[in-house]
Amino acid sequence: MSRKQITGIGPAPRTGVDDSGCPILHVDMDAFFASVELLERPELRGRPVIVGSPAGRGVVLSATYEARAFGVHSAMPMSRARRLCPQATIIPPGHGKYSEVSKGVMEIFHAITPLVEPIASDEAFLDVGGARRRLGPPAAVAAMIREQVLDRYGITCSVGVASSKFVAKLASKQCKPDGLLVVPADQVVDFLHPLPVSALWGVGERTEQSLVRLGIRTVGDLARVPPATLQRELGHAAGGHLAALAWGRDERPVSSHVPDKSIGNEETFATDVDDPEMIRRELLRLSERVAARMRKGGHVGRTVSVKLRRADFTTITRSRTLREATDVAQVIYATACELYRAAGLERVRLRLVGVRMENLRPAEEATHQLGLGERETGWREAEQAMDKAIRRFGPDAVLPASLVRGKLDEIET
C-alpha cells in the first residue's frame, strides 16, 4: 500500500520544510466508507466501487478513486452514478462498521492531543502545538498519524499541515489520496492565490457565478479586489469573510467541544409524491424524530427549516424563527406545514423532504412566558412520556394517530 508524501510547497516534510508556524492539522480519511468496505472485500481493490443503496433512489455515500475518475462523487443520486460508471460494484452501506472504525481513528487523534475537533466521522482538525516537545514537529506528528491509521485499520488518510484551519483543510484536499502536504506559514499566499476561487469556504455555485461576472476566477484575483467592493457586491459579512480568506487570515482555534449547530432529519421517497396529505404525514414523522433528538441531547431551538426537493432535483429551503425556543414536535410540525404551504409546492411532485431545527441552545436556558389567558398545552409533557415509552418498548410503541393511519394505509395497499 502506498505511503506517498506530497508537498506542493517546499521539499518533503522530513527533509527541511519549515513547519514551525504550522500547529494545525486537518486529517481526512480517503474514501472512508468505501475503504472500510474493501477491508472485507480486498479482491475489489483497484476497481470502481460505490457505496450506496443498489435499489431505490438514494445517494452515493462513498466511492473509490477508480469510480471518481468517471465523475462519481458523494451525495450524487445513485441513478446518475450507475449511468456514469455502469461497471462499478455497488455495496450497500453497513453503518455499524464505519462508526467502529471512526471511533478508533478518533482515539488515535486524542492520544496525541486533547485539542481535536471532529468535523465528520472521517475527518477532524487537530492542534498539535502542545505535542511538539513530546512527539516532535507537526509534520512528523502528521506522518505518525498516517502510519498508525494504516497499521491499525489498513486504510489511508491525507493530512494538511498549516498555520490555520482553513489552509490545513485545503492542503489535505490538495494531497489526496494518501498524501501529506505542509504549507509553511510564510508561503500561505503563494499556495492560495493560484487556486480557483471556488476553493474558498463560503463560495458556492451562486457566489462563484457572481464573482466570475466580476472577472474573479482565482483566489489571487479575489485578493486584489478592495474589501469594500466585495462587501458591496456580496454583502458585508460574506464580502469581509472572503477578503480575509483570500489572504489566508483565519483566526478560529481548534475547539475540542463543538456544540450542535442544528438537528435535522430528511427522507427520500421511493417514488415521487404529490399528495399533500402524504407530505404532511412525513413532515410530522420527521418533526417527531427531530424533537426527540433535541430532547435527548438537551437542546431547544428557535428556527424551523424545511427542505423540499422536486422530482427534477431542484431543492427549495424555507425557514422561520419562532418567538421562543422549543423542543416540542407539534410546534415544529405546525411551523413546517406552514412553510410547506407557503412554498407553493402542494401539488408538485417531491422526491425528498426534510425538517431541521437551528439556533440551538441548552434546554435549561429556555423559558416560556404564558400570555394573558393562555393555557399550558401539555404537549411537552406528553412527548416526554412518549420518549420514555419508546426507550422501553421500541420506536413504534407510541405514534401520533395520523402516522398510525398512514401505516395502516401502507399495509392495505
CSV table of C-alpha atoms in Angstrom, one decimal:
chain,number,residue,atom,x,y,z
A,1,MET,CA,0.0,0.0,0.0
A,2,SER,CA,1.4,3.4,-0.9
A,3,ARG,CA,2.8,5.8,1.6
A,4,LYS,CA,3.4,8.8,-0.7
A,5,GLN,CA,4.0,12.3,0.5
A,6,ILE,CA,3.1,15.3,-1.5
A,7,THR,CA,4.4,18.8,-0.8
A,8,GLY,CA,3.1,21.4,-3.1
A,9,ILE,CA,5.4,23.9,-1.5
A,10,GLY,CA,9.0,23.2,-0.4
A,11,PRO,CA,10.8,19.9,0.0
A,12,ALA,CA,9.3,16.8,1.6
A,13,PRO,CA,8.4,17.3,5.3
A,14,ARG,CA,11.2,15.1,6.6
A,15,THR,CA,13.9,17.0,4.6
A,16,GLY,CA,13.5,20.5,5.8
A,17,VAL,CA,10.1,22.1,5.3
A,18,ASP,CA,9.6,24.9,7.9
A,19,ASP,CA,6.6,23.7,9.8
A,20,SER,CA,7.4,25.8,12.9
A,21,GLY,CA,4.4,28.0,12.5
A,22,CYS,CA,2.0,25.2,11.5
A,23,PRO,CA,0.4,23.6,14.6
A,24,ILE,CA,-2.9,22.9,12.8
A,25,LEU,CA,-3.5,19.5,11.1
A,26,HIS,CA,-6.6,18.5,9.0
A,27,VAL,CA,-6.8,14.7,8.8
A,28,ASP,CA,-9.2,13.4,6.2
A,29,MET,CA,-9.8,9.7,5.6
A,30,ASP,CA,-9.5,8.7,1.9
A,31,ALA,CA,-12.9,7.4,0.5
A,32,PHE,CA,-13.7,6.4,4.1
A,33,PHE,CA,-16.8,4.2,3.7
A,34,ALA,CA,-15.5,2.6,0.6
A,35,SER,CA,-12.1,1.9,2.1
A,36,VAL,CA,-13.7,0.2,5.2
A,37,GLU,CA,-15.8,-2.0,2.9
A,38,LEU,CA,-12.7,-3.1,0.9
A,39,LEU,CA,-11.2,-4.4,4.1
A,40,GLU,CA,-13.7,-7.2,3.8
A,41,ARG,CA,-13.5,-7.4,0.0
A,42,PRO,CA,-9.9,-7.0,-0.9
A,43,GLU,CA,-10.5,-8.5,-4.3
A,44,LEU,CA,-12.2,-5.2,-5.3
A,45,ARG,CA,-9.1,-3.1,-4.7
A,46,GLY,CA,-8.1,-1.1,-7.8
A,47,ARG,CA,-11.7,-1.4,-9.2
A,48,PRO,CA,-14.5,1.2,-9.2
A,49,VAL,CA,-16.7,0.6,-6.1
A,50,ILE,CA,-19.7,2.7,-5.0
A,51,VAL,CA,-21.2,2.5,-1.5
A,52,GLY,CA,-24.9,3.2,-1.6
A,53,SER,CA,-28.3,1.5,-2.0
A,54,PRO,CA,-28.3,-0.8,-5.1
A,55,ALA,CA,-32.0,-0.3,-5.4
A,56,GLY,CA,-34.2,2.7,-4.8
A,57,ARG,CA,-33.4,6.4,-5.1
A,58,GLY,CA,-30.7,7.1,-2.5
A,59,VAL,CA,-27.4,8.9,-3.0
A,60,VAL,CA,-23.8,7.9,-3.1
A,61,LEU,CA,-22.2,7.6,0.3
A,62,SER,CA,-18.7,7.0,-0.9
A,63,ALA,CA,-16.8,5.9,-4.0
A,64,THR,CA,-13.3,4.7,-4.6
A,65,TYR,CA,-11.0,6.9,-6.6
A,66,GLU,CA,-11.4,4.5,-9.5
A,67,ALA,CA,-15.1,5.3,-9.6
A,68,ARG,CA,-14.4,9.0,-9.1
A,69,ALA,CA,-12.4,9.0,-12.3
A,70,PHE,CA,-15.8,8.6,-14.1
A,71,GLY,CA,-17.3,11.6,-12.3
A,72,VAL,CA,-18.9,9.8,-9.4
A,73,HIS,CA,-18.9,11.7,-6.1
A,74,SER,CA,-20.5,11.6,-2.7
A,75,ALA,CA,-24.2,12.8,-2.4
A,76,MET,CA,-24.7,12.2,-6.2
A,77,PRO,CA,-28.0,10.3,-6.9
A,78,MET,CA,-27.3,6.6,-7.3
A,79,SER,CA,-29.2,6.6,-10.6
A,80,ARG,CA,-26.7,9.0,-12.1
A,81,ALA,CA,-23.7,7.3,-10.6
A,82,ARG,CA,-24.8,4.0,-12.2
A,83,ARG,CA,-25.1,5.7,-15.6
A,84,LEU,CA,-21.6,7.3,-15.3
A,85,CYS,CA,-19.9,4.1,-14.1
A,86,PRO,CA,-22.1,1.1,-15.0
A,87,GLN,CA,-19.1,-1.3,-14.4
A,88,ALA,CA,-18.9,-0.2,-10.7
A,89,THR,CA,-19.5,-2.7,-8.0
A,90,ILE,CA,-22.2,-1.3,-5.7
A,91,ILE,CA,-22.0,-2.2,-2.0
A,92,PRO,CA,-24.9,-1.5,0.4
A,93,PRO,CA,-23.8,0.6,3.4
A,94,GLY,CA,-23.1,-1.0,6.8
A,95,HIS,CA,-23.1,1.9,9.2
A,96,GLY,CA,-22.1,0.0,12.3
A,97,LYS,CA,-18.6,-0.9,11.0
A,98,TYR,CA,-18.0,2.8,9.9
A,99,SER,CA,-18.8,4.0,13.4
A,100,GLU,CA,-16.5,1.5,14.9
A,101,VAL,CA,-13.5,2.4,12.7
A,102,SER,CA,-14.3,6.1,13.1
A,103,LYS,CA,-14.2,5.8,16.9
A,104,GLY,CA,-10.9,4.1,16.7
A,105,VAL,CA,-9.4,6.7,14.5
A,106,MET,CA,-10.6,9.5,16.8
A,107,GLU,CA,-8.9,7.6,19.7
A,108,ILE,CA,-5.6,7.8,17.8
A,109,PHE,CA,-6.1,11.6,17.5
A,110,HIS,CA,-7.0,12.0,21.2
A,111,ALA,CA,-3.9,10.1,22.2
A,112,ILE,CA,-1.8,12.8,20.5
A,113,THR,CA,-3.6,15.9,21.7
A,114,PRO,CA,-6.8,16.9,23.6
A,115,LEU,CA,-7.4,19.6,21.0
A,116,VAL,CA,-9.4,17.5,18.5
A,117,GLU,CA,-12.3,19.0,16.6
A,118,PRO,CA,-14.2,16.3,14.7
A,119,ILE,CA,-15.9,17.6,11.5
A,120,ALA,CA,-17.5,14.4,10.5
A,121,SER,CA,-17.0,10.7,11.1
A,122,ASP,CA,-14.0,10.7,8.7
A,123,GLU,CA,-12.2,14.0,9.3
A,124,ALA,CA,-11.0,16.2,12.1
A,125,PHE,CA,-8.8,19.2,12.9
A,126,LEU,CA,-6.0,18.8,15.5
A,127,ASP,CA,-3.9,21.4,17.2
A,128,VAL,CA,-0.6,19.7,17.9
A,129,GLY,CA,1.3,22.8,19.1
A,130,GLY,CA,1.4,21.4,22.6
A,131,ALA,CA,2.7,18.0,21.5
A,132,ARG,CA,6.0,19.3,19.9
A,133,ARG,CA,8.2,18.5,22.9
A,134,ARG,CA,6.8,15.0,23.4
A,135,LEU,CA,6.3,13.9,19.7
A,136,GLY,CA,8.2,16.3,17.5
A,137,PRO,CA,7.3,18.9,14.9
A,138,PRO,CA,3.8,19.0,13.3
A,139,ALA,CA,4.9,17.3,10.0
A,140,ALA,CA,6.4,14.4,12.0
A,141,VAL,CA,3.2,14.1,14.0
A,142,ALA,CA,1.2,14.1,10.8
A,143,ALA,CA,3.3,11.3,9.4
A,144,MET,CA,2.9,9.3,12.6
A,145,ILE,CA,-0.9,9.6,12.5
A,146,ARG,CA,-0.9,8.3,8.9
A,147,GLU,CA,1.3,5.3,9.9
A,148,GLN,CA,-0.9,4.5,12.9
A,149,VAL,CA,-4.2,4.7,11.0
A,150,LEU,CA,-2.7,2.4,8.2
A,151,ASP,CA,-1.2,-0.1,10.7
A,152,ARG,CA,-4.2,-0.4,12.9
A,153,TYR,CA,-7.0,-0.2,10.3
A,154,GLY,CA,-5.5,-0.8,6.9
A,155,ILE,CA,-6.9,2.4,5.4
A,156,THR,CA,-5.2,5.6,4.4
A,157,CYS,CA,-5.7,9.2,5.2
A,158,SER,CA,-4.4,12.6,3.9
A,159,VAL,CA,-3.2,15.3,6.2
A,160,GLY,CA,-2.8,19.0,5.6
A,161,VAL,CA,-0.4,20.9,7.9
A,162,ALA,CA,-0.7,24.6,8.1
A,163,SER,CA,-0.9,27.7,10.3
A,164,SER,CA,-4.8,27.8,10.2
A,165,LYS,CA,-7.8,25.5,9.9
A,166,PHE,CA,-8.8,26.9,6.5
A,167,VAL,CA,-5.4,26.4,4.9
A,168,ALA,CA,-4.9,23.0,6.5
A,169,LYS,CA,-8.2,21.7,5.1
A,170,LEU,CA,-7.3,23.0,1.6
A,171,ALA,CA,-3.9,21.3,1.9
A,172,SER,CA,-5.4,17.9,2.8
A,173,LYS,CA,-7.7,18.1,-0.2
A,174,GLN,CA,-4.7,19.1,-2.5
A,175,CYS,CA,-2.7,16.0,-1.5
A,176,LYS,CA,-5.4,13.3,-1.8
A,177,PRO,CA,-5.4,10.4,-1.8
A,178,ASP,CA,-2.8,9.1,0.7
A,179,GLY,CA,-0.7,12.3,1.0
A,180,LEU,CA,0.8,14.8,3.4
A,181,LEU,CA,1.2,18.4,2.5
A,182,VAL,CA,2.8,21.2,4.6
A,183,VAL,CA,2.1,24.8,3.8
A,184,PRO,CA,4.7,26.9,5.6
A,185,ALA,CA,3.3,30.0,7.3
A,186,ASP,CA,5.3,32.4,5.2
A,187,GLN,CA,4.2,30.7,1.9
A,188,VAL,CA,0.4,30.7,2.5
A,189,VAL,CA,-0.3,33.4,-0.1
A,190,ASP,CA,1.8,31.6,-2.7
A,191,PHE,CA,-0.2,28.4,-2.0
A,192,LEU,CA,-3.6,30.1,-2.1
A,193,HIS,CA,-3.6,32.6,-4.9
A,194,PRO,CA,-3.3,30.2,-7.9
A,195,LEU,CA,-6.3,28.2,-6.6
A,196,PRO,CA,-9.8,28.6,-8.1
A,197,VAL,CA,-12.0,30.9,-6.2
A,198,SER,CA,-14.4,28.0,-5.6
A,199,ALA,CA,-11.8,26.6,-3.2
A,200,LEU,CA,-12.7,29.2,-0.5
A,201,TRP,CA,-15.1,28.3,2.2
A,202,GLY,CA,-18.4,30.1,1.6
A,203,VAL,CA,-18.1,30.1,-2.2
A,204,GLY,CA,-20.9,28.0,-3.5
A,205,GLU,CA,-22.2,27.8,-7.1
A,206,ARG,CA,-24.2,31.1,-6.9
A,207,THR,CA,-21.4,33.1,-5.3
A,208,GLU,CA,-18.9,31.7,-7.8
A,209,GLN,CA,-21.1,32.9,-10.6
A,210,SER,CA,-21.3,36.4,-9.1
A,211,LEU,CA,-17.5,36.5,-8.7
A,212,VAL,CA,-16.9,35.3,-12.3
A,213,ARG,CA,-19.1,38.1,-13.6
A,214,LEU,CA,-16.7,40.5,-11.8
A,215,GLY,CA,-13.8,38.8,-13.6
A,216,ILE,CA,-12.7,37.0,-10.4
A,217,ARG,CA,-11.7,33.4,-11.2
A,218,THR,CA,-8.8,32.7,-8.8
A,219,VAL,CA,-8.1,33.4,-5.2
A,220,GLY,CA,-5.4,35.8,-6.3
A,221,ASP,CA,-8.0,37.7,-8.4
A,222,LEU,CA,-10.2,38.0,-5.3
A,223,ALA,CA,-7.3,39.2,-3.1
A,224,ARG,CA,-6.7,42.1,-5.5
A,225,VAL,CA,-10.3,43.4,-5.2
A,226,PRO,CA,-10.9,46.0,-2.4
A,227,PRO,CA,-12.8,44.5,0.5
A,228,ALA,CA,-15.4,47.4,0.2
A,229,THR,CA,-16.2,46.3,-3.3
A,230,LEU,CA,-16.7,42.7,-2.2
A,231,GLN,CA,-18.9,43.8,0.6
A,232,ARG,CA,-21.0,45.9,-1.8
A,233,GLU,CA,-21.4,43.0,-4.2
A,234,LEU,CA,-21.8,40.1,-1.8
A,235,GLY,CA,-23.0,41.7,1.4
A,236,HIS,CA,-21.0,43.0,4.4
A,237,ALA,CA,-20.4,39.7,6.2
A,238,ALA,CA,-19.7,37.5,3.1
A,239,GLY,CA,-17.5,40.1,1.4
A,240,GLY,CA,-15.4,40.6,4.5
A,241,HIS,CA,-15.1,36.9,5.1
A,242,LEU,CA,-13.9,36.1,1.6
A,243,ALA,CA,-11.5,39.1,1.6
A,244,ALA,CA,-9.8,37.7,4.8
A,245,LEU,CA,-9.6,34.1,3.4
A,246,ALA,CA,-8.0,35.3,0.2
A,247,TRP,CA,-5.0,36.4,2.3
A,248,GLY,CA,-5.1,33.3,4.5
A,249,ARG,CA,-6.5,35.0,7.5
A,250,ASP,CA,-8.5,32.6,9.7
A,251,GLU,CA,-8.3,33.1,13.4
A,252,ARG,CA,-10.6,30.3,14.5
A,253,PRO,CA,-9.0,28.0,17.1
A,254,VAL,CA,-9.4,24.2,17.1
A,255,SER,CA,-12.2,23.6,19.5
A,256,SER,CA,-12.5,20.2,21.3
A,257,HIS,CA,-16.1,21.0,22.1
A,258,VAL,CA,-18.2,22.0,19.2
A,259,PRO,CA,-21.9,22.3,20.1
A,260,ASP,CA,-24.5,21.1,17.7
A,261,LYS,CA,-25.5,23.9,15.4
A,262,SER,CA,-28.6,22.2,14.1
A,263,ILE,CA,-30.5,18.9,14.3
A,264,GLY,CA,-32.4,17.6,11.3
A,265,ASN,CA,-33.8,14.6,9.5
A,266,GLU,CA,-34.8,14.0,5.9
A,267,GLU,CA,-36.5,11.3,3.9
A,268,THR,CA,-36.2,10.3,0.2
A,269,PHE,CA,-39.4,8.8,-1.1
A,270,ALA,CA,-39.4,5.5,-3.0
A,271,THR,CA,-41.4,7.3,-5.7
A,272,ASP,CA,-42.1,11.0,-6.3
A,273,VAL,CA,-45.1,12.2,-4.1
A,274,ASP,CA,-47.5,15.0,-5.0
A,275,ASP,CA,-50.2,14.2,-2.3
A,276,PRO,CA,-50.1,17.0,0.3
A,277,GLU,CA,-51.5,14.7,2.9
A,278,MET,CA,-48.7,12.2,2.5
A,279,ILE,CA,-46.2,15.1,2.6
A,280,ARG,CA,-47.7,16.4,5.8
A,281,ARG,CA,-47.6,13.0,7.3
A,282,GLU,CA,-43.9,12.8,6.5
A,283,LEU,CA,-43.3,16.2,8.0
A,284,LEU,CA,-44.9,15.0,11.2
A,285,ARG,CA,-42.8,11.9,11.3
A,286,LEU,CA,-39.6,14.0,10.7
A,287,SER,CA,-40.7,16.6,13.3
A,288,GLU,CA,-41.2,13.8,15.9
A,289,ARG,CA,-37.7,12.5,15.2
A,290,VAL,CA,-36.1,15.9,15.4
A,291,ALA,CA,-37.8,16.8,18.6
A,292,ALA,CA,-36.9,13.5,20.2
A,293,ARG,CA,-33.2,14.0,19.3
A,294,MET,CA,-33.3,17.6,20.7
A,295,ARG,CA,-34.8,16.4,24.0
A,296,LYS,CA,-32.3,13.6,24.2
A,297,GLY,CA,-29.4,16.0,23.7
A,298,GLY,CA,-30.8,18.6,26.0
A,299,HIS,CA,-31.4,21.2,23.2
A,300,VAL,CA,-34.1,23.6,22.3
A,301,GLY,CA,-34.2,25.6,19.0
A,302,ARG,CA,-35.8,28.7,17.6
A,303,THR,CA,-35.5,28.3,13.8
A,304,VAL,CA,-37.6,25.7,11.9
A,305,SER,CA,-36.3,24.9,8.4
A,306,VAL,CA,-37.9,22.6,5.8
A,307,LYS,CA,-36.1,21.2,2.8
A,308,LEU,CA,-38.2,20.3,-0.3
A,309,ARG,CA,-36.6,18.6,-3.3
A,310,ARG,CA,-38.6,18.4,-6.5
A,311,ALA,CA,-38.5,15.5,-9.0
A,312,ASP,CA,-36.1,17.4,-11.2
A,313,PHE,CA,-33.7,17.7,-8.2
A,314,THR,CA,-34.4,21.4,-7.6
A,315,THR,CA,-34.1,22.0,-3.9
A,316,ILE,CA,-36.0,24.7,-2.0
A,317,THR,CA,-35.5,25.5,1.6
A,318,ARG,CA,-37.7,27.7,3.8
A,319,SER,CA,-37.2,28.7,7.4
A,320,ARG,CA,-39.0,30.6,10.2
A,321,THR,CA,-37.6,31.8,13.5
A,322,LEU,CA,-40.1,31.3,16.4
A,323,ARG,CA,-40.8,33.8,19.2
A,324,GLU,CA,-39.5,31.3,21.7
A,325,ALA,CA,-37.2,28.3,21.6
A,326,THR,CA,-38.9,24.8,21.6
A,327,ASP,CA,-38.3,21.1,21.5
A,328,VAL,CA,-42.0,20.2,21.0
A,329,ALA,CA,-42.7,18.2,17.9
A,330,GLN,CA,-46.2,19.7,17.5
A,331,VAL,CA,-44.8,23.2,17.3
A,332,ILE,CA,-42.1,22.2,14.9
A,333,TYR,CA,-44.6,20.3,12.8
A,334,ALA,CA,-47.1,23.1,12.6
A,335,THR,CA,-44.4,25.5,11.5
A,336,ALA,CA,-43.1,23.0,8.9
A,337,CYS,CA,-46.6,22.7,7.5
A,338,GLU,CA,-46.9,26.4,7.2
A,339,LEU,CA,-43.5,26.6,5.4
A,340,TYR,CA,-44.5,23.8,3.0
A,341,ARG,CA,-47.8,25.6,2.2
A,342,ALA,CA,-46.1,28.9,1.7
A,343,ALA,CA,-43.6,27.4,-0.7
A,344,GLY,CA,-46.4,26.7,-3.2
A,345,LEU,CA,-45.5,23.1,-3.8
A,346,GLU,CA,-48.6,21.4,-2.5
A,347,ARG,CA,-49.3,19.8,-5.9
A,348,VAL,CA,-45.7,19.5,-7.1
A,349,ARG,CA,-44.1,16.1,-7.1
A,350,LEU,CA,-41.4,15.8,-4.5
A,351,ARG,CA,-38.7,13.2,-4.1
A,352,LEU,CA,-37.3,14.4,-0.7
A,353,VAL,CA,-38.5,16.4,2.3
A,354,GLY,CA,-36.5,17.4,5.4
A,355,VAL,CA,-37.1,19.2,8.7
A,356,ARG,CA,-34.3,20.9,10.7
A,357,MET,CA,-34.1,22.9,13.9
A,358,GLU,CA,-31.4,25.7,14.1
A,359,ASN,CA,-30.4,28.4,16.6
A,360,LEU,CA,-30.0,25.7,19.3
A,361,ARG,CA,-29.3,26.4,22.9
A,362,PRO,CA,-29.3,24.3,26.1
A,363,ALA,CA,-32.8,23.4,27.2
A,364,GLU,CA,-32.2,24.7,30.8
A,365,GLU,CA,-31.7,28.2,29.4
A,366,ALA,CA,-35.2,28.2,27.7
A,367,THR,CA,-38.1,30.0,29.4
A,368,HIS,CA,-41.7,30.1,28.3
A,369,GLN,CA,-43.8,33.1,29.1
A,370,LEU,CA,-47.6,32.5,29.1
A,371,GLY,CA,-49.7,35.2,27.5
A,372,LEU,CA,-52.8,36.6,29.2
A,373,GLY,CA,-55.4,33.8,29.4
A,374,GLU,CA,-53.1,31.3,27.7
A,375,ARG,CA,-53.1,27.8,29.0
A,376,GLU,CA,-50.3,25.3,29.0
A,377,THR,CA,-50.9,22.8,26.2
A,378,GLY,CA,-49.2,19.9,27.9
A,379,TRP,CA,-47.6,18.8,24.6
A,380,ARG,CA,-44.1,18.8,26.0
A,381,GLU,CA,-45.0,16.6,29.0
A,382,ALA,CA,-46.9,14.3,26.7
A,383,GLU,CA,-43.9,14.0,24.3
A,384,GLN,CA,-41.6,13.3,27.2
A,385,ALA,CA,-43.8,10.5,28.3
A,386,MET,CA,-43.7,9.2,24.7
A,387,ASP,CA,-39.9,9.3,24.9
A,388,LYS,CA,-39.9,7.0,28.0
A,389,ALA,CA,-42.3,4.5,26.3
A,390,ILE,CA,-40.2,4.4,23.2
A,391,ARG,CA,-37.0,3.8,25.1
A,392,ARG,CA,-38.7,0.9,26.9
A,393,PHE,CA,-40.8,-0.7,24.2
A,394,GLY,CA,-39.2,0.4,20.9
A,395,PRO,CA,-39.6,3.2,18.2
A,396,ASP,CA,-43.2,2.2,17.2
A,397,ALA,CA,-44.5,1.9,20.7
A,398,VAL,CA,-46.3,5.3,20.6
A,399,LEU,CA,-47.2,7.1,17.4
A,400,PRO,CA,-49.4,10.1,16.6
A,401,ALA,CA,-52.8,8.9,15.2
A,402,SER,CA,-52.1,10.2,11.7
A,403,LEU,CA,-48.9,8.2,11.5
A,404,VAL,CA,-50.8,5.1,12.7
A,405,ARG,CA,-53.4,5.7,9.9
A,406,GLY,CA,-50.5,6.1,7.5
A,407,LYS,CA,-49.1,2.7,8.5
A,408,LEU,CA,-52.5,1.1,8.1
A,409,ASP,CA,-52.9,2.6,4.6
A,410,GLU,CA,-49.5,1.2,3.6
A,411,ILE,CA,-50.5,-2.3,4.8
A,412,GLU,CA,-53.8,-2.1,3.0
A,413,THR,CA,-52.1,-1.1,-0.3
